[in-house]
Amino acid sequence: MRERPKCGNCLLDPSAEPPMESEEAVRVPRRWRSPLRFLLAVLTVVVMFVVPSAAATGVDAVRPDRLLLYATEDPATSQAVTWRSEVPFDGELEVAPINAPNDVTTFPAQSRDEGGYTYFRATATELAPQTAYRYRVGGGGITSSRWDTFTTASTGADPFRFLYFGDTQHGGEGIDPSVAAGLTAVPDADMAVSVGDLVDDGHDDAQWQDWYDAFAESRTRGMRHFAAVGNHEYDDDDFSPLWGLQFPETGNGPAEDDQLRETVYYSDYQGVRFIALNSNYRTVPEEEREEWLQTQARWLDEVLTTNTQTWTAVMFHHPLYSGRPARNNVDIRQAWGDILEEHDVDLVLQGHDHSYSRGNLEANQTDDEGVHTGPVYVIANSSPKTYPSSTENWRVYDAVPRVQDVARPAYQVIEVDGNTLEYESVTAQGHVLDEFSIVKDATDKRVLDNRVAGSAES
């Protein structure tokens, strides 16, 4: 079989198929060869100077990369996508139902230049619930990504699973294999939630590339993400601009403060209200810290008061009951602790300590061994960096440490099904660190220790 001729349009449209032509068709009469060469030379100059992005940087640079699906306030009817390119252009997001692939709707993207790249964000709206869509991003008539897929949430409390990662920062040691293990073990996870310190230096673009590589394109393009910000996304009080460019706010955070609006928000997904707070009060001038925390407290109280979902998961970086004796986040505990208890929040997901801990307030103990009520406070670590741990802060502040484990990073799988929530913490090697269930009925809620694998001794 004769080799297929190379595609002359692939520079501008890499997906274009080269035409199949017969031997007779590709033979050029001698009298046209010289003018044809001249025309090709002119076209080459036009491509190089009129479309410099493709000619100068190459197709790979023009192609969008770091595509990320991010949760919106209502994932049943909308979907946010972020991406970047080395070449600026008018970005757009194209979306079509999988069962009607030609019914394409185009949504314009916002863009901002940072560090030699143009970052884009776009949100598809007025989508149908519980519907599979295909999407791609691009724009400028230059190129676009391949078609990927997502499925909108249902409007009801249909069963689903999500992954919870503690700090994934690595500090030069590489992303811990627990991240890849979690993604492999739960390929049908609807969402990945992270509680800050995704990277060691939030201003270092190379470390963000490590994070994207660890999650792999199939899981950034095909699974929603939702994240709270950590202290390593700051450099002292300098907040990394890369955070908001990659993780867009849902638009329902506190209106009083631009940075809080960018890092504090909630998303309702199939019976669960996911709430992200910003616990980095030490980055704020000392005279402003109390009001900064109280602004979030007022917002949190309102968001919990108006919550219509069956379950609530509140996420922030610095734990209320630290696993390290030298740390005591008293300001956060005083600002938010009573609100979390009064609203009987189900899960309080935290990080920062680079160890694993789980417990509850002593006031929520019951007479049944292994059973308590009220919020479950968890500190998780998905980083190769591990620190010494202690139960001291739990006990001093009237909390009960039920499980504590130091040196084994892990991923957490949480399954929600009606009035039951199942939780499991697992290492990359498959060792179960912790298991518990939360069961609700019309009158109360019980947290049941299914397995206590670690030690809660100081």
Short mmCIF file of C-alpha atoms in Angstrom, two decimals:
data_model
loop_
_atom_site.label_atom_id
_atom_site.label_comp_id
_atom_site.label_asym_id
_atom_site.label_seq_id
_atom_site.Cartn_x
_atom_site.Cartn_y
_atom_site.Cartn_z
CA MET A 1 0.00 0.00 0.00
CA ARG A 2 1.33 3.45 -0.93
CA GLU A 3 2.20 5.64 2.07
CA ARG A 4 -0.41 8.26 2.88
CA PRO A 5 0.82 11.77 1.99
CA LYS A 6 1.55 14.06 4.91
CA CYS A 7 -1.09 16.59 5.89
CA GLY A 8 -0.36 20.12 4.71
CA ASN A 9 -2.94 21.63 7.09
CA CYS A 10 -1.79 19.88 10.24
CA LEU A 11 0.13 22.91 11.49
CA LEU A 12 -3.07 24.90 11.82
CA ASP A 13 -5.40 21.98 12.52
CA PRO A 14 -3.57 18.99 13.99
CA SER A 15 -6.74 16.89 13.83
CA ALA A 16 -7.10 17.36 10.07
CA GLU A 17 -6.79 14.15 8.06
CA PRO A 18 -4.47 14.22 5.01
CA PRO A 19 -6.37 13.67 1.77
CA MET A 20 -6.01 10.35 -0.03
CA GLU A 21 -5.03 11.01 -3.59
CA SER A 22 -4.13 8.89 -6.58
CA GLU A 23 -0.71 8.89 -8.24
CA GLU A 24 -2.19 10.90 -11.10
CA ALA A 25 -3.62 13.51 -8.74
CA VAL A 26 -0.34 14.28 -7.02
CA ARG A 27 1.66 14.56 -10.27
CA VAL A 28 2.19 18.28 -11.04
CA PRO A 29 2.62 19.36 -14.65
CA ARG A 30 6.13 20.70 -15.33
CA ARG A 31 4.87 24.11 -16.50
CA TRP A 32 3.28 24.75 -13.07
CA ARG A 33 6.18 23.65 -10.88
CA SER A 34 8.05 26.95 -10.71
CA PRO A 35 4.92 29.09 -9.95
CA LEU A 36 3.85 26.46 -7.45
CA ARG A 37 7.15 26.74 -5.60
CA PHE A 38 6.76 30.51 -5.50
CA LEU A 39 3.22 30.18 -4.10
CA LEU A 40 4.36 27.73 -1.46
CA ALA A 41 7.14 30.10 -0.41
CA VAL A 42 4.63 32.95 -0.06
CA LEU A 43 2.29 30.78 1.99
CA THR A 44 5.15 29.76 4.26
CA VAL A 45 5.99 33.40 4.97
CA VAL A 46 2.32 34.14 5.68
CA VAL A 47 2.10 31.26 8.16
CA MET A 48 5.33 32.31 9.88
CA PHE A 49 4.42 35.97 10.29
CA VAL A 50 0.63 36.15 10.27
CA VAL A 51 0.20 33.06 12.45
CA PRO A 52 3.41 33.22 14.49
CA SER A 53 1.99 31.23 17.38
CA ALA A 54 1.83 27.96 15.47
CA ALA A 55 4.97 28.44 13.38
CA ALA A 56 7.20 29.85 16.11
CA THR A 57 6.20 27.76 19.10
CA GLY A 58 4.95 24.56 17.50
CA VAL A 59 1.66 22.76 17.69
CA ASP A 60 2.22 21.41 21.21
CA ALA A 61 2.66 24.93 22.57
CA VAL A 62 -0.57 26.06 20.90
CA ARG A 63 -2.56 23.14 22.19
CA PRO A 64 -4.32 23.83 25.51
CA ASP A 65 -2.91 21.89 28.46
CA ARG A 66 -3.62 21.43 32.19
CA LEU A 67 -7.33 21.02 31.61
CA LEU A 68 -9.16 20.74 34.94
CA LEU A 69 -12.83 20.16 35.72
CA TYR A 70 -13.79 22.19 38.78
CA ALA A 71 -16.97 22.05 40.84
CA THR A 72 -19.53 24.84 40.55
CA GLU A 73 -22.23 25.86 43.01
CA ASP A 74 -24.67 23.56 41.18
CA PRO A 75 -22.87 20.72 39.34
CA ALA A 76 -26.25 19.39 38.16
CA THR A 77 -26.66 22.28 35.72
CA SER A 78 -23.17 23.74 35.21
CA GLN A 79 -19.51 22.80 34.83
CA ALA A 80 -16.34 24.92 35.15
CA VAL A 81 -13.20 24.17 33.15
CA THR A 82 -9.75 25.76 33.43
CA TRP A 83 -6.75 25.37 31.13
CA ARG A 84 -3.74 27.24 29.83
CA SER A 85 -1.73 27.85 26.63
CA GLU A 86 1.63 29.34 25.74
CA VAL A 87 -0.17 31.37 23.08
CA PRO A 88 -2.85 33.99 23.89
CA PHE A 89 -6.11 33.81 21.95
CA ASP A 90 -9.85 34.25 22.48
CA GLY A 91 -10.61 31.08 24.43
CA GLU A 92 -13.86 29.16 24.35
CA LEU A 93 -15.44 26.02 25.75
CA GLU A 94 -17.54 23.80 23.50
CA VAL A 95 -20.05 21.40 25.08
CA ALA A 96 -22.48 18.91 23.53
CA PRO A 97 -24.61 16.05 24.90
CA ILE A 98 -23.00 12.73 24.06
CA ASN A 99 -26.28 11.50 22.62
CA ALA A 100 -26.45 14.61 20.42
CA PRO A 101 -22.79 15.34 19.59
CA ASN A 102 -23.57 17.88 16.88
CA ASP A 103 -25.68 20.00 19.25
CA VAL A 104 -22.69 22.10 20.34
CA THR A 105 -22.99 25.14 22.62
CA THR A 106 -20.02 27.50 22.88
CA PHE A 107 -19.18 29.40 26.07
CA PRO A 108 -16.61 32.25 26.07
CA ALA A 109 -13.63 32.02 28.40
CA GLN A 110 -12.03 34.60 30.65
CA SER A 111 -8.26 34.76 30.39
CA ARG A 112 -5.25 36.17 32.20
CA ASP A 113 -1.52 36.10 31.44
CA GLU A 114 0.83 34.80 34.12
CA GLY A 115 4.39 33.48 33.99
CA GLY A 116 4.60 33.22 30.21
CA TYR A 117 1.24 31.46 29.83
CA THR A 118 -2.33 32.49 29.22
CA TYR A 119 -4.74 30.89 31.69
CA PHE A 120 -8.39 30.40 30.79
CA ARG A 121 -11.57 29.63 32.67
CA ALA A 122 -15.04 29.01 31.27
CA THR A 123 -18.29 27.74 32.75
CA ALA A 124 -20.94 25.81 30.85
CA THR A 125 -24.41 26.69 32.14
CA GLU A 126 -28.03 25.59 31.64
CA LEU A 127 -26.98 21.95 31.35
CA ALA A 128 -29.35 19.05 31.90
CA PRO A 129 -28.95 17.13 35.19
CA GLN A 130 -27.57 13.58 35.17
CA THR A 131 -26.49 13.89 31.55
CA ALA A 132 -23.26 12.83 29.87
CA TYR A 133 -21.54 15.59 27.86
CA ARG A 134 -18.48 15.81 25.72
CA TYR A 135 -16.40 18.98 25.74
CA ARG A 136 -13.28 20.58 24.36
CA VAL A 137 -11.52 23.91 24.80
CA GLY A 138 -9.58 26.13 22.45
CA GLY A 139 -10.34 29.18 20.36
CA GLY A 140 -8.76 31.70 18.06
CA GLY A 141 -9.26 29.46 15.05
CA ILE A 142 -5.87 27.92 15.81
CA THR A 143 -6.40 24.65 17.64
CA SER A 144 -8.41 22.92 20.30
CA SER A 145 -8.07 20.10 22.78
CA ARG A 146 -9.38 16.63 22.12
CA TRP A 147 -12.96 15.85 23.09
CA ASP A 148 -13.28 14.74 26.74
CA THR A 149 -16.36 13.88 28.78
CA PHE A 150 -18.12 14.69 32.05
CA THR A 151 -21.51 13.85 33.52
CA THR A 152 -23.60 16.38 35.40
CA ALA A 153 -24.81 15.55 38.89
CA SER A 154 -28.34 14.45 39.61
CA THR A 155 -30.73 16.79 41.41
CA GLY A 156 -31.41 14.13 44.03
CA ALA A 157 -29.24 12.37 46.59
CA ASP A 158 -28.06 9.57 44.31
CA PRO A 159 -25.19 7.42 45.69
CA PHE A 160 -21.64 8.49 44.79
CA ARG A 161 -18.04 8.24 45.96
CA PHE A 162 -15.37 10.90 46.33
CA LEU A 163 -11.69 10.94 47.25
CA TYR A 164 -10.23 13.09 50.02
CA PHE A 165 -6.53 13.98 49.93
CA GLY A 166 -4.56 15.65 52.68
CA ASP A 167 -1.46 17.66 51.83
CA THR A 168 0.01 16.39 48.56
CA GLN A 169 3.05 18.72 48.73
CA HIS A 170 6.32 16.89 48.26
CA GLY A 171 9.20 19.36 48.66
CA GLY A 172 11.35 17.62 46.07
CA GLU A 173 10.51 14.07 47.18
CA GLY A 174 7.90 13.46 44.48
CA ILE A 175 4.13 13.19 44.84
CA ASP A 176 3.36 10.29 47.17
CA PRO A 177 2.13 7.08 45.49
CA SER A 178 -0.98 7.20 47.68
CA VAL A 179 -2.44 9.72 45.21
CA ALA A 180 -2.08 7.39 42.24
CA ALA A 181 -3.23 4.46 44.39
CA GLY A 182 -6.45 6.26 45.29
CA LEU A 183 -7.18 7.20 41.70
CA THR A 184 -6.58 3.60 40.63
CA ALA A 185 -8.59 2.04 43.45
CA VAL A 186 -11.63 4.25 42.88
CA PRO A 187 -11.83 4.86 39.12
CA ASP A 188 -15.50 5.79 39.39
CA ALA A 189 -14.97 8.58 41.96
CA ASP A 190 -17.12 11.58 41.09
CA MET A 191 -14.88 14.13 42.77
CA ALA A 192 -11.47 14.66 44.38
CA VAL A 193 -11.33 17.08 47.31
CA SER A 194 -8.06 18.50 48.65
CA VAL A 195 -7.47 20.43 51.86
CA GLY A 196 -4.54 22.65 50.92
CA ASP A 197 -0.78 22.48 50.42
CA LEU A 198 -1.28 20.80 47.09
CA VAL A 199 2.32 21.79 46.33
CA ASP A 200 5.29 22.85 48.45
CA ASP A 201 5.67 26.24 46.77
CA GLY A 202 2.47 27.63 45.29
CA HIS A 203 4.45 30.08 43.17
CA ASP A 204 6.53 27.33 41.52
CA ASP A 205 5.00 26.36 38.19
CA ALA A 206 7.16 23.21 37.95
CA GLN A 207 5.63 21.89 41.18
CA TRP A 208 2.15 22.46 39.83
CA GLN A 209 3.16 20.41 36.80
CA ASP A 210 4.13 17.62 39.19
CA TRP A 211 0.65 17.82 40.71
CA TYR A 212 -1.04 17.60 37.30
CA ASP A 213 1.23 14.71 36.32
CA ALA A 214 0.39 12.84 39.53
CA PHE A 215 -3.34 13.12 38.91
CA ALA A 216 -2.90 12.35 35.20
CA GLU A 217 -4.85 13.95 32.38
CA SER A 218 -7.62 11.38 32.57
CA ARG A 219 -8.45 12.44 36.14
CA THR A 220 -8.05 16.20 35.80
CA ARG A 221 -10.05 16.25 32.56
CA GLY A 222 -12.61 13.64 33.60
CA MET A 223 -13.22 14.06 37.36
CA ARG A 224 -14.31 17.16 39.26
CA HIS A 225 -12.01 18.76 41.77
CA PHE A 226 -12.76 20.91 44.80
CA ALA A 227 -10.07 22.37 47.05
CA ALA A 228 -9.38 24.45 50.13
CA VAL A 229 -6.25 26.58 50.17
CA GLY A 230 -3.23 25.85 52.41
CA ASN A 231 -0.33 27.89 53.76
CA HIS A 232 2.05 26.65 51.04
CA GLU A 233 -0.13 28.34 48.45
CA TYR A 234 1.18 31.53 50.13
CA ASP A 235 4.68 32.97 50.37
CA ASP A 236 4.40 34.76 53.70
CA ASP A 237 1.40 36.98 52.91
CA ASP A 238 1.82 36.77 49.12
CA PHE A 239 -0.99 34.60 47.76
CA SER A 240 -0.03 32.64 44.65
CA PRO A 241 -1.85 33.93 41.55
CA LEU A 242 -1.74 30.37 40.18
CA TRP A 243 -4.36 29.24 42.68
CA GLY A 244 -7.27 31.25 41.32
CA LEU A 245 -6.18 30.67 37.74
CA GLN A 246 -6.48 26.90 38.21
CA PHE A 247 -9.17 26.59 40.89
CA PRO A 248 -11.94 29.10 40.16
CA GLU A 249 -14.28 30.29 42.89
CA THR A 250 -17.90 29.19 42.63
CA GLY A 251 -19.10 32.76 43.16
CA ASN A 252 -20.97 32.24 46.44
CA GLY A 253 -18.27 33.21 48.94
CA PRO A 254 -18.11 36.26 51.24
CA ALA A 255 -18.56 39.42 49.20
CA GLU A 256 -16.58 41.63 51.62
CA ASP A 257 -13.11 40.36 50.71
CA ASP A 258 -11.65 39.60 47.26
CA GLN A 259 -9.25 36.94 48.52
CA LEU A 260 -11.92 35.22 50.60
CA ARG A 261 -14.29 35.24 47.65
CA GLU A 262 -11.57 33.46 45.65
CA THR A 263 -10.91 30.80 48.33
CA VAL A 264 -14.14 30.42 50.31
CA TYR A 265 -17.15 28.83 48.61
CA TYR A 266 -19.48 25.84 48.54
CA SER A 267 -20.77 23.28 46.06
CA ASP A 268 -23.84 21.05 46.37
CA TYR A 269 -23.37 17.58 44.92
CA GLN A 270 -26.05 14.86 45.15
CA GLY A 271 -27.04 15.42 48.75
CA VAL A 272 -23.72 16.78 50.08
CA ARG A 273 -22.82 20.42 50.64
CA PHE A 274 -19.04 20.76 50.27
CA ILE A 275 -17.77 23.94 51.99
CA ALA A 276 -14.22 25.32 51.67
CA LEU A 277 -12.85 27.82 54.20
CA ASN A 278 -9.53 29.69 54.27
CA SER A 279 -7.71 29.09 57.58
CA ASN A 280 -4.58 31.09 56.67
CA TYR A 281 -5.30 33.94 59.08
CA ARG A 282 -1.58 34.34 59.83
CA THR A 283 -1.11 35.83 56.34
CA VAL A 284 -3.37 38.74 57.33
CA PRO A 285 -2.09 41.78 59.28
CA GLU A 286 -2.54 41.06 62.97
CA GLU A 287 -5.07 43.84 63.53
CA GLU A 288 -7.29 42.38 60.77
CA ARG A 289 -7.17 38.70 61.69
CA GLU A 290 -10.16 38.53 64.00
CA GLU A 291 -12.48 40.22 61.51
CA TRP A 292 -11.09 38.06 58.70
CA LEU A 293 -12.03 34.91 60.61
CA GLN A 294 -15.37 36.35 61.75
CA THR A 295 -16.30 37.25 58.18
CA GLN A 296 -15.98 33.57 57.33
CA ALA A 297 -17.79 32.58 60.53
CA ARG A 298 -20.84 34.68 59.64
CA TRP A 299 -20.81 33.33 56.11
CA LEU A 300 -20.40 29.73 57.34
CA ASP A 301 -23.30 30.10 59.78
CA GLU A 302 -25.56 31.37 56.99
CA VAL A 303 -24.49 28.66 54.52
CA LEU A 304 -25.13 25.94 57.12
CA THR A 305 -28.44 27.48 58.19
CA THR A 306 -29.76 27.49 54.63
CA ASN A 307 -28.33 24.07 53.75
CA THR A 308 -30.95 21.76 52.20
CA GLN A 309 -28.58 18.84 51.59
CA THR A 310 -28.59 15.70 53.74
CA TRP A 311 -24.85 15.81 54.41
CA THR A 312 -22.24 18.49 55.07
CA ALA A 313 -18.46 18.35 54.61
CA VAL A 314 -16.49 21.42 55.73
CA MET A 315 -12.88 21.65 54.53
CA PHE A 316 -9.98 23.84 55.63
CA HIS A 317 -6.24 23.42 56.07
CA HIS A 318 -5.24 24.07 59.71
CA PRO A 319 -6.90 21.60 62.12
CA LEU A 320 -8.98 22.61 65.11
CA TYR A 321 -7.36 19.89 67.23
CA SER A 322 -3.79 19.66 66.00
CA GLY A 323 -1.87 16.40 66.01
CA ARG A 324 1.34 18.29 66.84
CA PRO A 325 1.81 19.68 70.38
CA ALA A 326 3.73 22.72 69.12
CA ARG A 327 0.73 23.77 67.07
CA ASN A 328 -2.43 25.21 68.53
CA ASN A 329 -4.86 26.89 66.17
CA VAL A 330 -6.82 28.52 68.94
CA ASP A 331 -8.04 31.45 66.80
CA ILE A 332 -9.66 29.12 64.28
CA ARG A 333 -11.16 26.93 66.98
CA GLN A 334 -12.69 29.93 68.74
CA ALA A 335 -14.04 31.42 65.51
CA TRP A 336 -15.53 28.30 63.90
CA GLY A 337 -15.69 25.50 66.48
CA ASP A 338 -19.07 26.33 68.02
CA ILE A 339 -20.66 26.86 64.60
CA LEU A 340 -19.53 23.44 63.39
CA GLU A 341 -20.95 21.82 66.52
CA GLU A 342 -24.21 23.80 66.61
CA HIS A 343 -25.01 22.82 63.03
CA ASP A 344 -23.92 19.22 63.64
CA VAL A 345 -21.63 19.20 60.59
CA ASP A 346 -20.91 15.63 59.49
CA LEU A 347 -17.28 15.80 58.32
CA VAL A 348 -14.60 18.38 59.13
CA LEU A 349 -11.76 17.56 56.69
CA GLN A 350 -8.33 19.08 57.47
CA GLY A 351 -4.61 18.71 56.74
CA HIS A 352 -1.39 20.57 57.62
CA ASP A 353 -0.03 18.20 60.32
CA HIS A 354 1.43 15.56 57.94
CA SER A 355 0.00 12.75 60.03
CA TYR A 356 -3.39 11.06 60.36
CA SER A 357 -5.84 11.72 63.20
CA ARG A 358 -9.56 11.31 63.72
CA GLY A 359 -11.74 12.16 66.69
CA ASN A 360 -14.71 14.01 68.19
CA LEU A 361 -15.64 16.20 71.12
CA GLU A 362 -15.92 14.45 74.46
CA ALA A 363 -19.41 15.92 74.86
CA ASN A 364 -20.56 13.80 71.90
CA GLN A 365 -19.57 10.46 73.43
CA THR A 366 -22.31 7.88 74.02
CA ASP A 367 -22.65 4.95 76.39
CA ASP A 368 -22.10 2.56 73.47
CA GLU A 369 -18.45 1.73 72.91
CA GLY A 370 -17.24 2.86 69.50
CA VAL A 371 -20.24 5.14 68.94
CA HIS A 372 -20.49 8.93 69.15
CA THR A 373 -22.58 11.74 67.74
CA GLY A 374 -21.74 15.19 66.37
CA PRO A 375 -19.05 16.19 63.85
CA VAL A 376 -16.14 13.92 62.91
CA TYR A 377 -12.82 15.79 62.82
CA VAL A 378 -10.23 14.26 60.48
CA ILE A 379 -6.64 15.27 59.73
CA ALA A 380 -5.24 13.50 56.66
CA ASN A 381 -1.85 13.40 54.95
CA SER A 382 -1.15 12.38 51.34
CA SER A 383 2.46 13.59 51.32
CA PRO A 384 5.77 11.72 51.68
CA LYS A 385 6.59 14.30 54.37
CA THR A 386 5.55 13.02 57.80
CA TYR A 387 5.82 14.69 61.21
CA PRO A 388 5.69 13.44 64.82
CA SER A 389 2.19 13.32 66.24
CA SER A 390 0.54 13.47 69.66
CA THR A 391 -2.94 13.37 71.17
CA GLU A 392 -2.14 16.22 73.59
CA ASN A 393 -4.10 18.97 71.82
CA TRP A 394 -7.14 16.74 71.50
CA ARG A 395 -7.26 15.89 75.19
CA VAL A 396 -6.46 19.37 76.49
CA TYR A 397 -9.38 20.85 74.57
CA ASP A 398 -11.95 18.21 75.54
CA ALA A 399 -11.75 16.17 72.37
CA VAL A 400 -11.37 12.41 72.01
CA PRO A 401 -8.67 11.10 69.64
CA ARG A 402 -9.94 7.81 68.24
CA VAL A 403 -7.29 7.00 65.62
CA GLN A 404 -3.80 8.38 65.10
CA ASP A 405 -1.13 7.22 62.65
CA VAL A 406 2.09 9.01 61.75
CA ALA A 407 4.34 7.60 59.10
CA ARG A 408 1.97 6.32 56.41
CA PRO A 409 0.51 8.73 53.85
CA ALA A 410 -2.92 7.68 52.64
CA TYR A 411 -5.91 8.47 50.51
CA GLN A 412 -9.47 8.54 51.81
CA VAL A 413 -12.56 7.09 50.09
CA ILE A 414 -15.96 8.40 51.14
CA GLU A 415 -19.15 6.82 49.85
CA VAL A 416 -22.52 8.51 50.35
CA ASP A 417 -25.68 6.47 49.91
CA GLY A 418 -28.93 7.90 51.21
CA ASN A 419 -28.74 8.17 55.01
CA THR A 420 -25.44 6.29 55.29
CA LEU A 421 -21.88 7.55 54.80
CA GLU A 422 -18.96 5.11 54.67
CA TYR A 423 -15.38 6.32 55.20
CA GLU A 424 -12.09 4.50 54.66
CA SER A 425 -8.45 5.65 54.88
CA VAL A 426 -6.00 3.48 52.94
CA THR A 427 -2.25 3.59 52.27
CA ALA A 428 -0.70 3.11 48.83
CA GLN A 429 0.16 -0.45 49.90
CA GLY A 430 -3.49 -1.20 50.66
CA HIS A 431 -3.30 -1.05 54.48
CA VAL A 432 -6.50 0.29 56.03
CA LEU A 433 -5.67 2.96 58.62
CA ASP A 434 -9.22 3.81 59.60
CA GLU A 435 -12.86 2.99 58.88
CA PHE A 436 -16.08 4.44 60.19
CA SER A 437 -19.71 4.92 59.20
CA ILE A 438 -22.22 7.67 59.85
CA VAL A 439 -25.87 6.62 59.96
CA LYS A 440 -28.78 9.05 60.13
CA ASP A 441 -32.46 8.51 60.80
CA ALA A 442 -35.36 10.82 61.44
CA THR A 443 -34.26 11.66 64.98
CA ASP A 444 -30.50 11.31 65.37
CA LYS A 445 -27.09 10.57 63.90
CA ARG A 446 -24.58 7.93 65.00
CA VAL A 447 -20.89 7.63 64.10
CA LEU A 448 -19.76 4.00 64.26
CA ASP A 449 -16.14 2.85 64.51
CA ASN A 450 -15.94 -0.02 62.04
CA ARG A 451 -12.23 -0.46 62.49
CA VAL A 452 -9.63 1.32 64.58
CA ALA A 453 -6.32 0.29 63.07
CA GLY A 454 -3.99 2.97 64.41
CA SER A 455 -3.03 4.01 67.91
CA ALA A 456 -4.55 6.92 69.77
CA GLU A 457 -1.87 6.99 72.43
CA SER A 458 0.38 10.01 72.85
#
